[in-house]
PDB file of C-alpha atoms in Angstrom:
ATOM      1  CA  ALA A1250      60.922 -16.876 172.799  1.00  0.00           C
ATOM      2  CA  GLN A1251      58.532 -17.673 175.578  1.00  0.00           C
ATOM      3  CA  SER A1252      57.756 -21.283 176.419  1.00  0.00           C
ATOM      4  CA  VAL A1253      56.300 -23.454 179.153  1.00  0.00           C
ATOM      5  CA  THR A1254      57.443 -26.974 179.943  1.00  0.00           C
ATOM      6  CA  GLN A1255      55.447 -29.260 182.170  1.00  0.00           C
ATOM      7  CA  LEU A1256      57.492 -32.184 183.411  1.00  0.00           C
ATOM      8  CA  GLY A1257      55.492 -35.386 183.363  1.00  0.00           C
ATOM      9  CA  SER A1258      52.437 -35.792 181.205  1.00  0.00           C
ATOM     10  CA  HIS A1259      50.864 -38.067 183.792  1.00  0.00           C
ATOM     11  CA  VAL A1260      51.156 -38.038 187.584  1.00  0.00           C
ATOM     12  CA  SER A1261      49.514 -40.607 189.847  1.00  0.00           C
ATOM     13  CA  VAL A1262      49.066 -40.191 193.597  1.00  0.00           C
ATOM     14  CA  SER A1263      47.100 -41.844 196.364  1.00  0.00           C
ATOM     15  CA  GLU A1264      44.304 -40.022 198.117  1.00  0.00           C
ATOM     16  CA  GLY A1265      45.807 -37.996 200.954  1.00  0.00           C
ATOM     17  CA  ALA A1266      49.264 -37.856 199.396  1.00  0.00           C
ATOM     18  CA  LEU A1267      51.151 -34.738 198.346  1.00  0.00           C
ATOM     19  CA  VAL A1268      50.459 -33.456 194.861  1.00  0.00           C
ATOM     20  CA  LEU A1269      53.400 -31.907 192.980  1.00  0.00           C
ATOM     21  CA  LEU A1270      53.017 -30.829 189.372  1.00  0.00           C
ATOM     22  CA  ARG A1271      56.093 -29.314 187.797  1.00  0.00           C
ATOM     23  CA  CYS A1272      56.276 -26.313 185.503  1.00  0.00           C
ATOM     24  CA  ASN A1273      59.312 -24.532 184.103  1.00  0.00           C
ATOM     25  CA  TYR A1274      59.178 -21.506 181.894  1.00  0.00           C
ATOM     26  CA  SER A1275      61.368 -19.535 179.549  1.00  0.00           C
ATOM     27  CA  SER A1276      60.833 -15.821 179.244  1.00  0.00           C
ATOM     28  CA  SER A1277      63.055 -12.851 178.499  1.00  0.00           C
ATOM     29  CA  VAL A1278      61.215 -10.642 180.998  1.00  0.00           C
ATOM     30  CA  PRO A1279      59.351 -11.452 184.212  1.00  0.00           C
ATOM     31  CA  PRO A1280      56.156 -13.135 183.115  1.00  0.00           C
ATOM     32  CA  TYR A1281      52.739 -13.528 184.580  1.00  0.00           C
ATOM     33  CA  LEU A1282      52.216 -17.205 185.425  1.00  0.00           C
ATOM     34  CA  PHE A1283      49.027 -19.206 185.739  1.00  0.00           C
ATOM     35  CA  TRP A1284      47.758 -22.664 186.577  1.00  0.00           C
ATOM     36  CA  TYR A1285      44.491 -23.827 185.043  1.00  0.00           C
ATOM     37  CA  VAL A1286      42.556 -27.053 185.605  1.00  0.00           C
ATOM     38  CA  GLN A1287      40.375 -28.860 183.086  1.00  0.00           C
ATOM     39  CA  TYR A1288      37.853 -31.487 184.107  1.00  0.00           C
ATOM     40  CA  PRO A1289      36.554 -33.931 181.471  1.00  0.00           C
ATOM     41  CA  ASN A1290      34.328 -32.336 178.854  1.00  0.00           C
ATOM     42  CA  GLN A1291      34.723 -28.905 180.398  1.00  0.00           C
ATOM     43  CA  GLY A1292      36.641 -25.744 179.725  1.00  0.00           C
ATOM     44  CA  LEU A1293      39.594 -24.517 181.736  1.00  0.00           C
ATOM     45  CA  GLN A1294      39.250 -22.953 185.161  1.00  0.00           C
ATOM     46  CA  LEU A1295      41.844 -20.719 186.790  1.00  0.00           C
ATOM     47  CA  LEU A1296      43.430 -22.230 189.903  1.00  0.00           C
ATOM     48  CA  LEU A1297      45.867 -19.426 190.710  1.00  0.00           C
ATOM     49  CA  LYS A1298      48.057 -16.762 189.168  1.00  0.00           C
ATOM     50  CA  TYR A1299      51.312 -14.969 189.875  1.00  0.00           C
ATOM     51  CA  THR A1300      51.751 -11.417 188.679  1.00  0.00           C
ATOM     52  CA  THR A1301      54.027  -9.526 191.064  1.00  0.00           C
ATOM     53  CA  GLY A1302      54.709  -9.455 194.777  1.00  0.00           C
ATOM     54  CA  ALA A1303      54.560 -12.493 197.025  1.00  0.00           C
ATOM     55  CA  THR A1304      56.154 -15.482 195.360  1.00  0.00           C
ATOM     56  CA  LEU A1305      53.975 -18.041 197.146  1.00  0.00           C
ATOM     57  CA  VAL A1306      50.538 -17.915 195.624  1.00  0.00           C
ATOM     58  CA  LYS A1307      47.484 -19.582 197.077  1.00  0.00           C
ATOM     59  CA  GLY A1308      44.644 -20.671 194.872  1.00  0.00           C
ATOM     60  CA  ILE A1309      41.349 -22.459 195.013  1.00  0.00           C
ATOM     61  CA  ASN A1310      40.732 -25.989 196.281  1.00  0.00           C
ATOM     62  CA  GLY A1311      43.831 -25.926 198.523  1.00  0.00           C
ATOM     63  CA  PHE A1312      46.378 -25.567 195.732  1.00  0.00           C
ATOM     64  CA  GLU A1313      49.372 -23.260 195.879  1.00  0.00           C
ATOM     65  CA  ALA A1314      52.394 -22.515 193.722  1.00  0.00           C
ATOM     66  CA  GLU A1315      55.723 -20.850 194.305  1.00  0.00           C
ATOM     67  CA  PHE A1316      57.426 -18.612 191.782  1.00  0.00           C
ATOM     68  CA  LYS A1317      61.181 -19.230 191.788  1.00  0.00           C
ATOM     69  CA  LYS A1318      62.917 -16.867 189.426  1.00  0.00           C
ATOM     70  CA  SER A1319      66.351 -18.430 189.896  1.00  0.00           C
ATOM     71  CA  GLU A1320      64.981 -21.807 188.855  1.00  0.00           C
ATOM     72  CA  THR A1321      62.481 -20.419 186.313  1.00  0.00           C
ATOM     73  CA  SER A1322      59.893 -22.647 187.932  1.00  0.00           C
ATOM     74  CA  PHE A1323      56.293 -22.364 189.065  1.00  0.00           C
ATOM     75  CA  HIS A1324      55.427 -25.763 190.535  1.00  0.00           C
ATOM     76  CA  LEU A1325      51.912 -26.513 191.749  1.00  0.00           C
ATOM     77  CA  THR A1326      51.383 -28.312 195.058  1.00  0.00           C
ATOM     78  CA  LYS A1327      48.606 -29.515 197.300  1.00  0.00           C
ATOM     79  CA  PRO A1328      49.349 -31.133 200.675  1.00  0.00           C
ATOM     80  CA  SER A1329      46.673 -33.791 200.506  1.00  0.00           C
ATOM     81  CA  ALA A1330      45.110 -35.100 197.294  1.00  0.00           C
ATOM     82  CA  HIS A1331      41.397 -35.731 196.993  1.00  0.00           C
ATOM     83  CA  MET A1332      39.633 -37.898 194.454  1.00  0.00           C
ATOM     84  CA  SER A1333      37.972 -34.799 193.049  1.00  0.00           C
ATOM     85  CA  ASP A1334      41.394 -33.383 192.109  1.00  0.00           C
ATOM     86  CA  ALA A1335      41.692 -35.863 189.238  1.00  0.00           C
ATOM     87  CA  ALA A1336      41.854 -33.684 186.137  1.00  0.00           C
ATOM     88  CA  GLU A1337      44.256 -32.189 183.617  1.00  0.00           C
ATOM     89  CA  TYR A1338      46.368 -29.265 184.787  1.00  0.00           C
ATOM     90  CA  PHE A1339      47.916 -26.622 182.582  1.00  0.00           C
ATOM     91  CA  CYS A1340      50.654 -24.155 183.392  1.00  0.00           C
ATOM     92  CA  ALA A1341      50.638 -20.964 181.323  1.00  0.00           C
ATOM     93  CA  LEU A1342      52.546 -17.738 180.976  1.00  0.00           C
ATOM     94  CA  ASN A1343      51.918 -14.324 179.562  1.00  0.00           C
ATOM     95  CA  GLN A1344      54.166 -11.348 179.131  1.00  0.00           C
ATOM     96  CA  ALA A1345      53.694  -7.832 177.934  1.00  0.00           C
ATOM     97  CA  GLY A1346      50.015  -8.274 177.239  1.00  0.00           C
ATOM     98  CA  THR A1347      50.429 -11.049 174.721  1.00  0.00           C
ATOM     99  CA  ALA A1348      48.342 -14.187 174.550  1.00  0.00           C
ATOM    100  CA  LEU A1349      48.607 -16.938 177.124  1.00  0.00           C
ATOM    101  CA  ILE A1350      51.085 -19.662 176.215  1.00  0.00           C
ATOM    102  CA  PHE A1351      50.187 -23.037 177.684  1.00  0.00           C
ATOM    103  CA  GLY A1352      52.238 -26.076 178.586  1.00  0.00           C
ATOM    104  CA  LYS A1353      51.243 -29.483 177.210  1.00  0.00           C
ATOM    105  CA  GLY A1354      49.363 -30.347 180.378  1.00  0.00           C
ATOM    106  CA  THR A1355      49.697 -32.919 183.152  1.00  0.00           C
ATOM    107  CA  THR A1356      46.972 -35.446 183.861  1.00  0.00           C
ATOM    108  CA  LEU A1357      46.587 -36.090 187.574  1.00  0.00           C
ATOM    109  CA  SER A1358      45.152 -39.428 188.668  1.00  0.00           C
ATOM    110  CA  VAL A1359      44.131 -40.008 192.287  1.00  0.00           C
ATOM    111  CA  SER A1360      43.611 -43.518 193.608  1.00  0.00           C
ATOM    112  CA  SER A1361      41.857 -44.537 196.789  1.00  0.00           C
TER     113      SER A1361
ATOM    114  CA  LYS B 834      26.063 -14.470 186.202  1.00  0.00           C
ATOM    115  CA  ALA B 835      26.108 -16.546 183.027  1.00  0.00           C
ATOM    116  CA  GLY B 836      29.439 -17.972 181.944  1.00  0.00           C
ATOM    117  CA  VAL B 837      30.980 -18.166 178.514  1.00  0.00           C
ATOM    118  CA  THR B 838      28.651 -19.916 176.108  1.00  0.00           C
ATOM    119  CA  GLN B 839      29.860 -21.712 173.028  1.00  0.00           C
ATOM    120  CA  THR B 840      27.721 -23.157 170.276  1.00  0.00           C
ATOM    121  CA  PRO B 841      27.485 -25.700 168.894  1.00  0.00           C
ATOM    122  CA  ARG B 842      29.029 -28.067 171.438  1.00  0.00           C
ATOM    123  CA  TYR B 843      29.606 -30.853 168.946  1.00  0.00           C
ATOM    124  CA  LEU B 844      29.687 -30.944 165.190  1.00  0.00           C
ATOM    125  CA  ILE B 845      30.826 -33.225 162.402  1.00  0.00           C
ATOM    126  CA  LYS B 846      31.961 -31.936 159.027  1.00  0.00           C
ATOM    127  CA  THR B 847      33.655 -33.403 155.981  1.00  0.00           C
ATOM    128  CA  ARG B 848      36.878 -32.295 154.362  1.00  0.00           C
ATOM    129  CA  GLY B 849      36.530 -29.207 152.231  1.00  0.00           C
ATOM    130  CA  GLN B 850      33.521 -27.838 154.089  1.00  0.00           C
ATOM    131  CA  GLN B 851      33.577 -24.758 156.250  1.00  0.00           C
ATOM    132  CA  VAL B 852      32.408 -24.228 159.805  1.00  0.00           C
ATOM    133  CA  THR B 853      31.409 -21.300 161.984  1.00  0.00           C
ATOM    134  CA  LEU B 854      31.633 -21.450 165.762  1.00  0.00           C
ATOM    135  CA  SER B 855      30.031 -18.955 168.088  1.00  0.00           C
ATOM    136  CA  CYS B 856      31.032 -17.601 171.480  1.00  0.00           C
ATOM    137  CA  SER B 857      29.093 -15.376 173.860  1.00  0.00           C
ATOM    138  CA  PRO B 858      31.352 -13.910 176.541  1.00  0.00           C
ATOM    139  CA  ILE B 859      30.493 -13.115 180.118  1.00  0.00           C
ATOM    140  CA  SER B 860      28.436  -9.963 180.331  1.00  0.00           C
ATOM    141  CA  GLY B 861      30.735  -6.941 180.507  1.00  0.00           C
ATOM    142  CA  HIS B 862      33.766  -8.741 179.122  1.00  0.00           C
ATOM    143  CA  ARG B 863      35.120  -7.099 176.008  1.00  0.00           C
ATOM    144  CA  SER B 864      37.968  -9.445 175.144  1.00  0.00           C
ATOM    145  CA  VAL B 865      37.435 -12.815 173.495  1.00  0.00           C
ATOM    146  CA  SER B 866      40.232 -15.267 172.732  1.00  0.00           C
ATOM    147  CA  TRP B 867      40.104 -18.520 170.802  1.00  0.00           C
ATOM    148  CA  TYR B 868      42.257 -21.595 171.350  1.00  0.00           C
ATOM    149  CA  GLN B 869      42.552 -24.900 169.549  1.00  0.00           C
ATOM    150  CA  GLN B 870      43.108 -27.953 171.761  1.00  0.00           C
ATOM    151  CA  THR B 871      44.360 -31.235 170.348  1.00  0.00           C
ATOM    152  CA  PRO B 872      46.004 -34.245 172.031  1.00  0.00           C
ATOM    153  CA  GLY B 873      49.195 -33.778 170.039  1.00  0.00           C
ATOM    154  CA  GLN B 874      49.685 -30.022 170.072  1.00  0.00           C
ATOM    155  CA  GLY B 875      47.900 -29.103 173.276  1.00  0.00           C
ATOM    156  CA  LEU B 876      46.395 -25.637 173.592  1.00  0.00           C
ATOM    157  CA  GLN B 877      47.329 -23.293 170.787  1.00  0.00           C
ATOM    158  CA  PHE B 878      46.311 -19.657 170.551  1.00  0.00           C
ATOM    159  CA  LEU B 879      44.301 -18.687 167.482  1.00  0.00           C
ATOM    160  CA  PHE B 880      43.396 -15.037 167.963  1.00  0.00           C
ATOM    161  CA  GLU B 881      42.072 -12.434 170.356  1.00  0.00           C
ATOM    162  CA  TYR B 882      39.497  -9.744 169.754  1.00  0.00           C
ATOM    163  CA  PHE B 883      38.892  -6.682 171.866  1.00  0.00           C
ATOM    164  CA  SER B 884      36.246  -4.096 171.057  1.00  0.00           C
ATOM    165  CA  GLU B 885      35.725  -5.614 167.610  1.00  0.00           C
ATOM    166  CA  THR B 886      39.437  -5.369 166.725  1.00  0.00           C
ATOM    167  CA  GLN B 887      41.838  -8.266 166.397  1.00  0.00           C
ATOM    168  CA  ARG B 888      44.570  -7.608 168.952  1.00  0.00           C
ATOM    169  CA  ASN B 889      46.692 -10.743 168.707  1.00  0.00           C
ATOM    170  CA  LYS B 890      46.978 -13.577 166.246  1.00  0.00           C
ATOM    171  CA  GLY B 891      48.539 -16.999 166.548  1.00  0.00           C
ATOM    172  CA  ASN B 892      50.413 -18.995 163.946  1.00  0.00           C
ATOM    173  CA  PHE B 893      47.521 -20.498 162.007  1.00  0.00           C
ATOM    174  CA  PRO B 894      46.827 -20.406 158.259  1.00  0.00           C
ATOM    175  CA  GLY B 895      44.463 -17.896 156.759  1.00  0.00           C
ATOM    176  CA  ARG B 896      41.713 -20.542 156.623  1.00  0.00           C
ATOM    177  CA  PHE B 897      41.128 -19.664 160.261  1.00  0.00           C
ATOM    178  CA  SER B 898      39.414 -16.339 160.738  1.00  0.00           C
ATOM    179  CA  GLY B 899      37.328 -14.616 163.327  1.00  0.00           C
ATOM    180  CA  ARG B 900      35.357 -11.544 164.134  1.00  0.00           C
ATOM    181  CA  GLN B 901      33.743  -9.806 167.054  1.00  0.00           C
ATOM    182  CA  PHE B 902      30.480  -7.960 167.103  1.00  0.00           C
ATOM    183  CA  SER B 903      29.517  -4.781 168.922  1.00  0.00           C
ATOM    184  CA  ASN B 904      27.918  -6.816 171.723  1.00  0.00           C
ATOM    185  CA  SER B 905      31.282  -8.623 172.216  1.00  0.00           C
ATOM    186  CA  ARG B 906      29.986 -11.907 170.847  1.00  0.00           C
ATOM    187  CA  SER B 907      32.534 -13.573 168.639  1.00  0.00           C
ATOM    188  CA  GLU B 908      32.591 -16.068 165.822  1.00  0.00           C
ATOM    189  CA  MET B 909      35.404 -18.033 164.302  1.00  0.00           C
ATOM    190  CA  ASN B 910      35.335 -19.580 160.883  1.00  0.00           C
ATOM    191  CA  VAL B 911      37.408 -22.354 159.392  1.00  0.00           C
ATOM    192  CA  SER B 912      37.217 -22.764 155.639  1.00  0.00           C
ATOM    193  CA  THR B 913      38.273 -25.727 153.489  1.00  0.00           C
ATOM    194  CA  LEU B 914      38.377 -28.072 156.443  1.00  0.00           C
ATOM    195  CA  GLU B 915      41.185 -30.590 156.749  1.00  0.00           C
ATOM    196  CA  LEU B 916      41.332 -33.753 158.852  1.00  0.00           C
ATOM    197  CA  GLY B 917      43.889 -32.065 161.098  1.00  0.00           C
ATOM    198  CA  ASP B 918      41.366 -29.400 162.053  1.00  0.00           C
ATOM    199  CA  SER B 919      39.573 -31.931 164.248  1.00  0.00           C
ATOM    200  CA  ALA B 920      39.915 -30.450 167.709  1.00  0.00           C
ATOM    201  CA  LEU B 921      38.237 -28.857 170.679  1.00  0.00           C
ATOM    202  CA  TYR B 922      37.908 -25.145 170.050  1.00  0.00           C
ATOM    203  CA  LEU B 923      37.833 -23.132 173.240  1.00  0.00           C
ATOM    204  CA  CYS B 924      36.691 -19.584 173.638  1.00  0.00           C
ATOM    205  CA  ALA B 925      37.704 -17.468 176.609  1.00  0.00           C
ATOM    206  CA  SER B 926      36.622 -14.033 177.699  1.00  0.00           C
ATOM    207  CA  SER B 927      38.193 -11.443 179.947  1.00  0.00           C
ATOM    208  CA  LEU B 928      37.556  -7.891 181.030  1.00  0.00           C
ATOM    209  CA  THR B 929      40.664  -6.494 179.391  1.00  0.00           C
ATOM    210  CA  SER B 930      42.914  -7.340 176.502  1.00  0.00           C
ATOM    211  CA  GLY B 931      46.269  -9.088 176.717  1.00  0.00           C
ATOM    212  CA  SER B 932      45.514 -11.889 179.176  1.00  0.00           C
ATOM    213  CA  THR B 933      47.104 -10.152 182.147  1.00  0.00           C
ATOM    214  CA  GLY B 934      43.995 -11.007 184.033  1.00  0.00           C
ATOM    215  CA  GLU B 935      41.982 -14.138 184.393  1.00  0.00           C
ATOM    216  CA  LEU B 936      40.565 -15.885 181.336  1.00  0.00           C
ATOM    217  CA  PHE B 937      37.134 -17.450 181.671  1.00  0.00           C
ATOM    218  CA  PHE B 938      36.701 -20.405 179.355  1.00  0.00           C
ATOM    219  CA  GLY B 939      33.650 -21.908 177.766  1.00  0.00           C
ATOM    220  CA  GLU B 940      33.149 -25.656 177.514  1.00  0.00           C
ATOM    221  CA  GLY B 941      34.280 -25.687 173.916  1.00  0.00           C
ATOM    222  CA  SER B 942      33.043 -26.769 170.531  1.00  0.00           C
ATOM    223  CA  ARG B 943      34.278 -30.211 169.527  1.00  0.00           C
ATOM    224  CA  LEU B 944      34.793 -30.393 165.782  1.00  0.00           C
ATOM    225  CA  THR B 945      35.278 -33.691 163.999  1.00  0.00           C
ATOM    226  CA  VAL B 946      36.353 -33.596 160.363  1.00  0.00           C
ATOM    227  CA  LEU B 947      35.767 -36.769 158.352  1.00  0.00           C
TER     228      LEU B 947
END
């Protein structure tokens, strides 16, 4: 069965520090992988996605993620956090045209 | 280009009542998916409609139902409401079925069941 595990329900960083949000997945076949962000009282917005090809994926707002098949991971990073990055982040996977399966989410707090 | 529009944004119901939520997808998008978001369970898939046909269904009881109209607008209905149905219900649209592409989410309908 497919599943997504996000390690750490809450991550706190200082402004300018590295952001690392962890995501591991379980899938019987190579999945499509996504990161979404949700700001308070809003819907989800796609940050980036991995389908095939290059394993390092660049997204919006300076975020990127690397697909590592051997580690079944798809961690999200950003070199320098900004106050506006404070939000909830969701990792998700999809295979064979089925519905997106989401992780439980990680709340990112950024302090000045 | 208008985004995904969900109505109503907020509503309060009592146990045993029923509720209908509406979703208007982005123009040209033919797939509409519904998700339930709660603090405890996170985001859970309800169902997906494409060209008026239900393509995928999540693991929810039959009290949860949906439909899609010829203009791609979608509604979901929850009958005999329970306290545990209190949640944010998110609608998402996409060009194609199966979520291999990007999902565009609305801001959600927040349902409170008393």
